[in-house]
mmCIF file of C-alpha atoms in Angstrom:
data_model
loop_
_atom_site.group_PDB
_atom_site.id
_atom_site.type_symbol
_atom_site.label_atom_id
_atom_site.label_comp_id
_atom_site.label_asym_id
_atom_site.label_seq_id
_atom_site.Cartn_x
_atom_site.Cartn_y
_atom_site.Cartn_z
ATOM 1 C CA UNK A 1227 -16.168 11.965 -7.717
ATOM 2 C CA UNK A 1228 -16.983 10.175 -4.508
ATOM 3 C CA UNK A 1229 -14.485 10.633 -2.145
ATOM 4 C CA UNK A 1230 -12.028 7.667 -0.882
ATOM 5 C CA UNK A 1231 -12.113 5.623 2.013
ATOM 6 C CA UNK A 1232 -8.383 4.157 2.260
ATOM 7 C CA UNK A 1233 -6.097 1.662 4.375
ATOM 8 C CA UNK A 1234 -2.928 1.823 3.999
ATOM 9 C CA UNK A 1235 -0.938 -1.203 5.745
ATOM 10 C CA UNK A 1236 2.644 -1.071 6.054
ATOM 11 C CA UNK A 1237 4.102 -4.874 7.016
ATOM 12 C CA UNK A 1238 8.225 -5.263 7.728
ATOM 13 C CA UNK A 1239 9.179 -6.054 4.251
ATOM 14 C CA UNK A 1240 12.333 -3.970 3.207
ATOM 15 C CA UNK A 1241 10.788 -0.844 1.055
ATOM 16 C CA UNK A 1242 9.469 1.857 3.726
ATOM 17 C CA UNK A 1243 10.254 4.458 1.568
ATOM 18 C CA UNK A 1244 7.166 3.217 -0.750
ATOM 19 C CA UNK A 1245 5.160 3.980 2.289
ATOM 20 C CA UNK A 1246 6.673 7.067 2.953
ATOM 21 C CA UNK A 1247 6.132 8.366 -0.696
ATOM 22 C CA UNK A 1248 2.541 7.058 -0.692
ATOM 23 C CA UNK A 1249 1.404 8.652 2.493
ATOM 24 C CA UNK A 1250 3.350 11.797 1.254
ATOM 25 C CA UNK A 1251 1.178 11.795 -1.944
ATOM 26 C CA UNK A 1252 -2.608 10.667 0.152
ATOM 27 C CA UNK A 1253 -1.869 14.102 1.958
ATOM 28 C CA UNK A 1254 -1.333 15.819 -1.099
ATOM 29 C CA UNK A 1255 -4.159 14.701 -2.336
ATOM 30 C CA UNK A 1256 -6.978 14.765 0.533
ATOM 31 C CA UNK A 1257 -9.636 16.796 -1.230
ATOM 32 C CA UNK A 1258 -10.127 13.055 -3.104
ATOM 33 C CA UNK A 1259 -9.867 11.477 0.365
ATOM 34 C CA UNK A 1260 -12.203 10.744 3.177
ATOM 35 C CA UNK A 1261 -10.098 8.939 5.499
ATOM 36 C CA UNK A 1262 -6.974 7.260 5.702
ATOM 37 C CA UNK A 1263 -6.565 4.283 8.031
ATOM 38 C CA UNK A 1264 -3.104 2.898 8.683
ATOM 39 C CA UNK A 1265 -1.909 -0.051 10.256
ATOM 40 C CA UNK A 1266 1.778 -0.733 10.554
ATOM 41 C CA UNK A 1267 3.423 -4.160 12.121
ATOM 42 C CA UNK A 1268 6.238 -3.796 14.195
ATOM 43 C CA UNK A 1269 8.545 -5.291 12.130
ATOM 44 C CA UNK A 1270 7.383 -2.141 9.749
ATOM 45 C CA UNK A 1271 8.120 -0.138 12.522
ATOM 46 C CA UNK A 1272 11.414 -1.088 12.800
ATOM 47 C CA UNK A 1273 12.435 -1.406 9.258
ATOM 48 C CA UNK A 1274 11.077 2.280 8.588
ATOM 49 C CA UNK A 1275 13.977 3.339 11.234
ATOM 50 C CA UNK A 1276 16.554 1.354 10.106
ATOM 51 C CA UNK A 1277 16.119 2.468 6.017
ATOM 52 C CA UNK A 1278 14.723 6.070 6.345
ATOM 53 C CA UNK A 1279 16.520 7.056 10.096
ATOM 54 C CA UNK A 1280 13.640 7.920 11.508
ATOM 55 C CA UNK A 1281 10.092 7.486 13.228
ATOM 56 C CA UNK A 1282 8.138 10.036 11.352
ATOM 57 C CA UNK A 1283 5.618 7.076 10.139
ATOM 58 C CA UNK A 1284 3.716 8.897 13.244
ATOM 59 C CA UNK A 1285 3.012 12.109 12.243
ATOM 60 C CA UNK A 1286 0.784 11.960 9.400
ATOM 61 C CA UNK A 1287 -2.529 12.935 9.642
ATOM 62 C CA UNK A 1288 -4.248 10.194 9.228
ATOM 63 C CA UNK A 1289 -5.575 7.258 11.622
ATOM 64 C CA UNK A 1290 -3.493 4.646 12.698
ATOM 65 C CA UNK A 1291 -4.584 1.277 14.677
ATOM 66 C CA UNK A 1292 -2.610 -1.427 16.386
ATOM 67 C CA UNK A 1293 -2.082 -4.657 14.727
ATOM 68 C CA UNK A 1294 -4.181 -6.398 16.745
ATOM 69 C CA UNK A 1295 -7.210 -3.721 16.893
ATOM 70 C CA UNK A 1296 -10.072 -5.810 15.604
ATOM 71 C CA UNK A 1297 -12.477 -2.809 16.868
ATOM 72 C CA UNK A 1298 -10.846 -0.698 13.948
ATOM 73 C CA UNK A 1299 -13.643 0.338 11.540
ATOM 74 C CA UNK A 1300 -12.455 -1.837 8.406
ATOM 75 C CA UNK A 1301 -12.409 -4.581 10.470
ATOM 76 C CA UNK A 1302 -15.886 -5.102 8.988
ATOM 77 C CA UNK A 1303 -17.269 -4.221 5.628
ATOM 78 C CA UNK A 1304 -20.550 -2.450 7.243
ATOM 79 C CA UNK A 1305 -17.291 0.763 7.531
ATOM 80 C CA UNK A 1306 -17.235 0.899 3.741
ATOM 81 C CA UNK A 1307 -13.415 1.673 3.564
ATOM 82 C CA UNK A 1308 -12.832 0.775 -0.912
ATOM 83 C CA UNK A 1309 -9.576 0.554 -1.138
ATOM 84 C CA UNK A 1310 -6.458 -0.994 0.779
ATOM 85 C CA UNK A 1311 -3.268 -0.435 -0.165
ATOM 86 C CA UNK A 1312 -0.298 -3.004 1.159
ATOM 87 C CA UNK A 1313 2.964 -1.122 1.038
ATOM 88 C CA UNK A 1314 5.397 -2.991 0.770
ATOM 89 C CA UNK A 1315 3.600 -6.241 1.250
ATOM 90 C CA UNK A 1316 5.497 -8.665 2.557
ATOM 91 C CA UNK A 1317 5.573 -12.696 1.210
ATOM 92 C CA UNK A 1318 4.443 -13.818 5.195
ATOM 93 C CA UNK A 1319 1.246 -11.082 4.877
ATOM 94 C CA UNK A 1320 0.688 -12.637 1.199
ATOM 95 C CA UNK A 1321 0.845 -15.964 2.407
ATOM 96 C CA UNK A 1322 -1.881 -15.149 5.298
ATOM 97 C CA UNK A 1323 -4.450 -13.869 2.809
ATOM 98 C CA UNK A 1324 -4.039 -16.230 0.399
ATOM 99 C CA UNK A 1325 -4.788 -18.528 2.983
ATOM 100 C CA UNK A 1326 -7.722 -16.354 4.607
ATOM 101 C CA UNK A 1327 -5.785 -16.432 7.883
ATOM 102 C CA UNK A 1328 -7.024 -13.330 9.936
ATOM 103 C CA UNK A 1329 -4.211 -12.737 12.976
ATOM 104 C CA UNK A 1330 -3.962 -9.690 13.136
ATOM 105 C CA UNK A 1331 -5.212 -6.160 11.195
ATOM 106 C CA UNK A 1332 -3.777 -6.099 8.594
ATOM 107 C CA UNK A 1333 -4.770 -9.531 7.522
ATOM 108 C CA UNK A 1334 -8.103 -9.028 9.213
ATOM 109 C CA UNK A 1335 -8.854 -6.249 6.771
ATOM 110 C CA UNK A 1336 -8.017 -7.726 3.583
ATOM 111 C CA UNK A 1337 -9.713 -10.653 4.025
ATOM 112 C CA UNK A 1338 -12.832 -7.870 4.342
ATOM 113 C CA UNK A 1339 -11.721 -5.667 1.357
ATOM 114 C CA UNK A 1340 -11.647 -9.199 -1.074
ATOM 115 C CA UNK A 1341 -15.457 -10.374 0.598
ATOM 116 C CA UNK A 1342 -16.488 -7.466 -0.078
ATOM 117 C CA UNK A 1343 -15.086 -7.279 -3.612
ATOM 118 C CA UNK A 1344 -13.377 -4.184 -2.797
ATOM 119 C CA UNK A 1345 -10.323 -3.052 -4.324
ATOM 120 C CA UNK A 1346 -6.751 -4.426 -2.890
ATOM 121 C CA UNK A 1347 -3.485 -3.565 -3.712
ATOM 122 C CA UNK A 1348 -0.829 -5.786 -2.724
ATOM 123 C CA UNK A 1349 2.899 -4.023 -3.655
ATOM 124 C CA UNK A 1350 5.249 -6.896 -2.857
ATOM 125 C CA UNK A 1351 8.922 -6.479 -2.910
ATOM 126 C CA UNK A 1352 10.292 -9.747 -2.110
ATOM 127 C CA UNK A 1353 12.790 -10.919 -5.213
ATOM 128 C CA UNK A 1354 13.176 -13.381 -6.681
ATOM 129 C CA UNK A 1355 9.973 -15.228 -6.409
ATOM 130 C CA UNK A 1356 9.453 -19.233 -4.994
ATOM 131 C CA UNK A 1357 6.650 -20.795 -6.638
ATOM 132 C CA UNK A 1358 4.863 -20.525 -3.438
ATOM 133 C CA UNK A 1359 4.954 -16.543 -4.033
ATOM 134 C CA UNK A 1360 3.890 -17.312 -7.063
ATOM 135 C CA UNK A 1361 0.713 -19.176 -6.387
ATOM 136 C CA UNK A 1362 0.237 -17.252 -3.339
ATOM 137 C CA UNK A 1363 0.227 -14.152 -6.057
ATOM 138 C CA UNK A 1364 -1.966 -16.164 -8.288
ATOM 139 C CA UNK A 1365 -4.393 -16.896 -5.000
ATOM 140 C CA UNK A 1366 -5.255 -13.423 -4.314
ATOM 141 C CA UNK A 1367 -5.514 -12.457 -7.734
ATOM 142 C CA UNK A 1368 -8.065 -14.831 -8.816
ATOM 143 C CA UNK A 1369 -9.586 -13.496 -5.365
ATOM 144 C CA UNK A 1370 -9.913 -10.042 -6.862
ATOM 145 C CA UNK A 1371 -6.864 -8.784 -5.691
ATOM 146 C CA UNK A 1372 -3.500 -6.201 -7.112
ATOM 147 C CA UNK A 1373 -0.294 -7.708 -7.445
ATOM 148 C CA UNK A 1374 1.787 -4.734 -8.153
ATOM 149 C CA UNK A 1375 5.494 -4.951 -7.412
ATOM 150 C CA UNK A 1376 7.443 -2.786 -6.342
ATOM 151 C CA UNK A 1377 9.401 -2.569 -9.588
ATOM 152 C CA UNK A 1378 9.954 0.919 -10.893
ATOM 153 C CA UNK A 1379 10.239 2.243 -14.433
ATOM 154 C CA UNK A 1380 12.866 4.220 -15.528
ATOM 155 C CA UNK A 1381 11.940 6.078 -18.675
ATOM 156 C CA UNK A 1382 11.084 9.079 -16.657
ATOM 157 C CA UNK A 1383 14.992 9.348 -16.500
ATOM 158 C CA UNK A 1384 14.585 9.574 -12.353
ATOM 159 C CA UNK A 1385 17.233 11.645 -10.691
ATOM 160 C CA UNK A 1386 17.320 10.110 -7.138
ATOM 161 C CA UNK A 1387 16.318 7.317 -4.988
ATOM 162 C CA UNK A 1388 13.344 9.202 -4.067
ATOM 163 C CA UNK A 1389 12.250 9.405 -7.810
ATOM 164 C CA UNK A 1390 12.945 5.934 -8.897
ATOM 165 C CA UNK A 1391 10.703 4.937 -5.957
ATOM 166 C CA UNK A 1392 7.384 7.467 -7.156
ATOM 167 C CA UNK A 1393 7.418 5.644 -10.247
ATOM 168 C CA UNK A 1394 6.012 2.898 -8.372
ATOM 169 C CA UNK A 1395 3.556 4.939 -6.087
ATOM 170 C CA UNK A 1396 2.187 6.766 -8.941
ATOM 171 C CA UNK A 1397 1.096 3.437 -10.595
ATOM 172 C CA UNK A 1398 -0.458 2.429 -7.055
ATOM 173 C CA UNK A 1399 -1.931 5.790 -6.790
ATOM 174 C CA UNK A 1400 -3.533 4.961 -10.071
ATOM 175 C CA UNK A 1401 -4.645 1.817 -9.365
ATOM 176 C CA UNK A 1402 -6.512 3.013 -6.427
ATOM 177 C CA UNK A 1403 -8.298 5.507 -8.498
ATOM 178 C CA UNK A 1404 -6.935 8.481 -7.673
ATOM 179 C CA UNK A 1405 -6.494 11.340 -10.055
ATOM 180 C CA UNK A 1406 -2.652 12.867 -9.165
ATOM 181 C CA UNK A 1407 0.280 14.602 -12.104
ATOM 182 C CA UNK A 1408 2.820 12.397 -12.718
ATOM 183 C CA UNK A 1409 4.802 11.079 -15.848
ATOM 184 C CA UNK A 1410 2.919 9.176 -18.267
ATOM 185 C CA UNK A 1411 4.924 7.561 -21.261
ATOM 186 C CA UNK A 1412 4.495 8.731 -24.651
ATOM 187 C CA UNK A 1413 2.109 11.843 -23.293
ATOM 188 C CA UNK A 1414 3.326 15.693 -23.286
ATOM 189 C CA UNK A 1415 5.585 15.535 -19.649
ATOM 190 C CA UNK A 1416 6.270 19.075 -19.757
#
């Protein structure tokens, strides 16, 4: 299996401990992984504080850009990166793709992953939906784009926060391609 080339982009929408998980689970699986690029607004910054109590969005291992670092490698397709992964992905960062508005990294890149007919994965947590989500949604998707939102399943039977949210990271980490254990309905869980 070819290894990934990933970028993970963490805007300020409430749901840093998606992030947290995912980045958790990339290092845990790195001998599928090339490289992990991450780009974080500072509203993300912020938020990550304020929910999880801390700044440890720093010390992964991976390699993180400014927002407004257009030198970044997957700020062009000739870098190759396959996937990018928007966690959570907030309604203004939607609207900006949808739109093809570049301003920044984060937008910048995944107006390159969808030229490119790469693979991106927008997990938006904004609820409930206006129709302009909606056909902002509907924009990227007929773009070539995920929608995946941050809605988890519960017939794991989850025991904490921290559970509840990995049933949404495990279907992103699927949907990126990656081969990881978790719970699959209806299969042998044991």
């Amino acid at each position: 299996m070819k290894k990934k080339k990933i970028i993970v982009s963490i805007t300020g929408a409430s749901g840093s401990i998606y992030a947290k998980l995912l980045m958790d689970n990339l290092q845990s699986l790195s001998s599928q992984i090339e490289k992990v690029g991450v780009v974080m607004s500072d509203n993300a910054k912020e938020v990550w504080r304020f929910e999880l109590g801390n700044s440890d969005y720093d010390h992964y291992p991976f390699d993180f850009y400014q927002k407004m670092d257009f030198n970044a490698p997957f700020a062009s397709g000739s870098a190759k990166f396959d996937t990018m992964i928007i966690i959570p992905c907030s309604m203004g960062t939607l609207g900006r793709i949808a739109h093809g508005i570049s301003n920044d990294l984060i937008s910048r890149a995944a107006d390159v992953i969808l030229k490119e007919r790469r693979k991106l994965i927008a997990v938006v947590r904004d609820t409930p939906f206006s129709l302009i989500h909606i056909n902002n949604m509907k924009t990227v998707t007929e773009a070539g784009g995920i929608i995946c939102p941050a809605n988890p399943s519960f017939y794991s039977i989850p025991k904490s926060i921290e559970e509840v949210a990995q049933t949404v990271v495990s279907r992103v980490i699927d949907l990126a391609g990656l081969e990881q254990e978790s719970y699959r309905w209806n299969e042998d869980n044991s």
